[in-house]
Short mmCIF file of C-alpha atoms in Angstrom, two decimals:
data_model
loop_
_atom_site.label_atom_id
_atom_site.label_comp_id
_atom_site.label_asym_id
_atom_site.label_seq_id
_atom_site.Cartn_x
_atom_site.Cartn_y
_atom_site.Cartn_z
CA MET Q 1 -177.02 50.29 -130.83
CA LEU Q 2 -178.65 49.50 -134.15
CA ILE Q 3 -178.03 51.69 -137.20
CA LEU Q 4 -179.09 51.42 -140.84
CA HIS Q 5 -177.23 51.47 -144.12
CA CYS Q 6 -179.21 51.58 -147.38
CA ILE Q 7 -177.56 49.77 -150.29
CA LYS Q 8 -178.49 48.50 -153.73
CA LYS Q 9 -179.72 44.95 -153.39
CA ASP Q 10 -177.51 43.61 -156.20
CA LEU Q 11 -174.39 45.16 -154.65
CA TYR Q 12 -175.24 43.65 -151.27
CA GLU Q 13 -175.79 40.24 -152.88
CA LYS Q 14 -172.30 40.41 -154.42
CA MET Q 15 -170.71 40.97 -151.01
CA GLN Q 16 -173.03 39.09 -148.65
CA ASP Q 17 -170.83 35.99 -148.36
CA ARG Q 18 -167.74 37.95 -147.30
CA THR Q 19 -166.55 38.28 -143.72
CA CYS Q 20 -166.36 42.07 -144.17
CA LEU Q 21 -168.67 44.19 -146.32
CA GLY Q 22 -168.37 47.57 -147.95
CA GLN Q 23 -164.89 47.75 -149.46
CA GLU Q 24 -166.46 49.02 -152.70
CA LEU Q 25 -168.16 51.81 -150.76
CA LEU Q 26 -164.93 52.81 -149.04
CA GLU Q 27 -163.20 53.22 -152.40
CA LYS Q 28 -165.54 56.18 -153.08
CA ASN Q 29 -165.75 57.69 -149.58
CA PRO Q 30 -163.61 57.60 -146.43
CA PHE Q 31 -166.57 56.16 -144.50
CA ILE Q 32 -169.84 54.28 -144.98
CA HIS Q 33 -172.88 56.51 -144.54
CA CYS Q 34 -175.44 55.25 -142.05
CA SER Q 35 -178.38 56.54 -140.07
CA SER Q 36 -180.03 55.89 -136.77
CA ILE Q 37 -183.41 54.26 -137.11
CA GLU Q 38 -185.00 57.39 -135.62
CA TYR Q 39 -183.59 59.66 -138.34
CA PHE Q 40 -183.81 57.35 -141.35
CA TRP Q 41 -187.06 58.98 -142.50
CA ARG Q 42 -185.01 62.17 -142.93
CA VAL Q 43 -182.44 60.34 -145.09
CA SER Q 44 -184.83 58.19 -147.11
CA PRO Q 45 -185.79 60.93 -149.65
CA HIS Q 46 -182.25 60.59 -151.05
CA PHE Q 47 -183.30 57.16 -152.35
CA ASP Q 48 -186.72 58.07 -153.81
CA HIS Q 49 -185.29 58.43 -157.33
CA GLU Q 50 -183.49 55.07 -157.22
CA LYS Q 51 -185.03 52.56 -159.63
CA GLU Q 52 -183.00 49.53 -158.52
CA ALA Q 53 -184.10 47.40 -155.59
CA LEU Q 54 -182.61 48.50 -152.28
CA VAL Q 55 -182.12 46.83 -148.92
CA LEU Q 56 -181.49 48.14 -145.42
CA LEU Q 57 -178.65 46.64 -143.45
CA VAL Q 58 -179.47 46.69 -139.75
CA ILE Q 59 -176.05 46.94 -138.12
CA GLU Q 60 -175.13 46.39 -134.46
CA THR Q 61 -172.47 49.02 -133.74
CA GLU Q 62 -171.06 47.13 -130.75
CA LEU Q 63 -170.06 44.26 -133.06
CA LEU Q 64 -168.06 46.39 -135.49
CA ASP Q 65 -164.27 46.48 -135.53
CA ALA Q 66 -164.20 49.74 -137.51
CA PRO Q 67 -164.73 53.02 -135.67
CA VAL Q 68 -168.17 54.62 -135.81
CA LYS Q 69 -168.18 58.40 -135.59
CA TRP Q 70 -171.40 60.34 -135.06
CA GLU Q 71 -170.98 63.46 -137.15
CA ASP Q 72 -173.01 66.45 -138.32
CA LEU Q 73 -171.25 67.10 -141.62
CA GLU Q 74 -174.09 69.24 -142.99
CA GLY Q 75 -174.50 71.46 -139.95
CA CYS Q 76 -178.15 70.40 -139.54
CA GLY Q 77 -177.99 69.96 -135.78
CA ARG Q 78 -178.27 66.16 -136.00
CA THR Q 79 -175.49 63.60 -135.98
CA TYR Q 80 -175.37 60.56 -138.22
CA PRO Q 81 -173.19 57.47 -137.80
CA HIS Q 82 -170.32 56.98 -140.24
CA ILE Q 83 -168.40 53.71 -140.25
CA TYR Q 84 -164.70 54.32 -140.95
CA GLY Q 85 -163.85 50.88 -142.28
CA PRO Q 86 -165.50 47.70 -143.51
CA ILE Q 87 -168.59 46.26 -141.84
CA LYS Q 88 -168.08 42.89 -140.19
CA ALA Q 89 -170.69 40.54 -141.62
CA ASP Q 90 -171.48 39.34 -138.09
CA ALA Q 91 -172.54 42.89 -137.19
CA VAL Q 92 -175.35 42.82 -139.76
CA ARG Q 93 -178.32 41.69 -137.67
CA GLN Q 94 -180.95 41.86 -140.43
CA VAL Q 95 -181.27 42.66 -144.11
CA LEU Q 96 -184.64 44.25 -144.78
CA PRO Q 97 -186.21 45.24 -148.09
CA TYR Q 98 -186.45 48.96 -148.71
CA LEU Q 99 -190.24 49.29 -148.79
CA ARG Q 100 -191.92 51.94 -150.92
CA LYS Q 101 -195.35 53.52 -150.86
CA GLU Q 102 -197.24 53.98 -154.11
CA ASP Q 103 -195.68 57.44 -154.54
CA GLY Q 104 -192.18 55.94 -154.35
CA THR Q 105 -191.33 57.24 -150.89
CA TRP Q 106 -190.03 55.01 -148.13
CA GLN Q 107 -192.46 53.04 -146.01
CA LYS Q 108 -191.14 52.14 -142.59
CA ASN Q 109 -190.52 48.42 -142.24
CA PRO Q 110 -192.66 46.66 -139.63
CA GLU Q 111 -189.45 45.37 -137.99
CA LEU Q 112 -188.47 49.00 -137.28
CA ALA Q 113 -191.91 50.20 -136.15
CA GLU Q 114 -191.07 50.10 -132.45
CA THR Q 115 -188.56 52.91 -132.91
CA ALA Q 116 -190.22 56.33 -133.11
CA ASP Q 117 -189.15 58.83 -135.77
CA ARG Q 118 -187.45 61.99 -134.53
#
């Protein structure tokens, strides 16, 4: 299954040559926040204020060594994937730009268009 993680482009570029990504993220949280493609439109408003360039890591969960737990930590009735450990670089299938509309909100990447929002 493919999931997304949104990250600052410059931070990703610092770690992109490693075999495992995200150690810096795990120093702040016990897991790496992710989203299904279907629910990313619900998460994307959290990034509207961000001025730095962002990218979306498209991650293949079956290729991860770290456990992925689908959790509803906010009690919203939806579960989101959390990776409890570093992300194997081989599990990152694509790195897509975080596209914005003129109003600054997220614009769904053409590569993700096949997946309907829920």
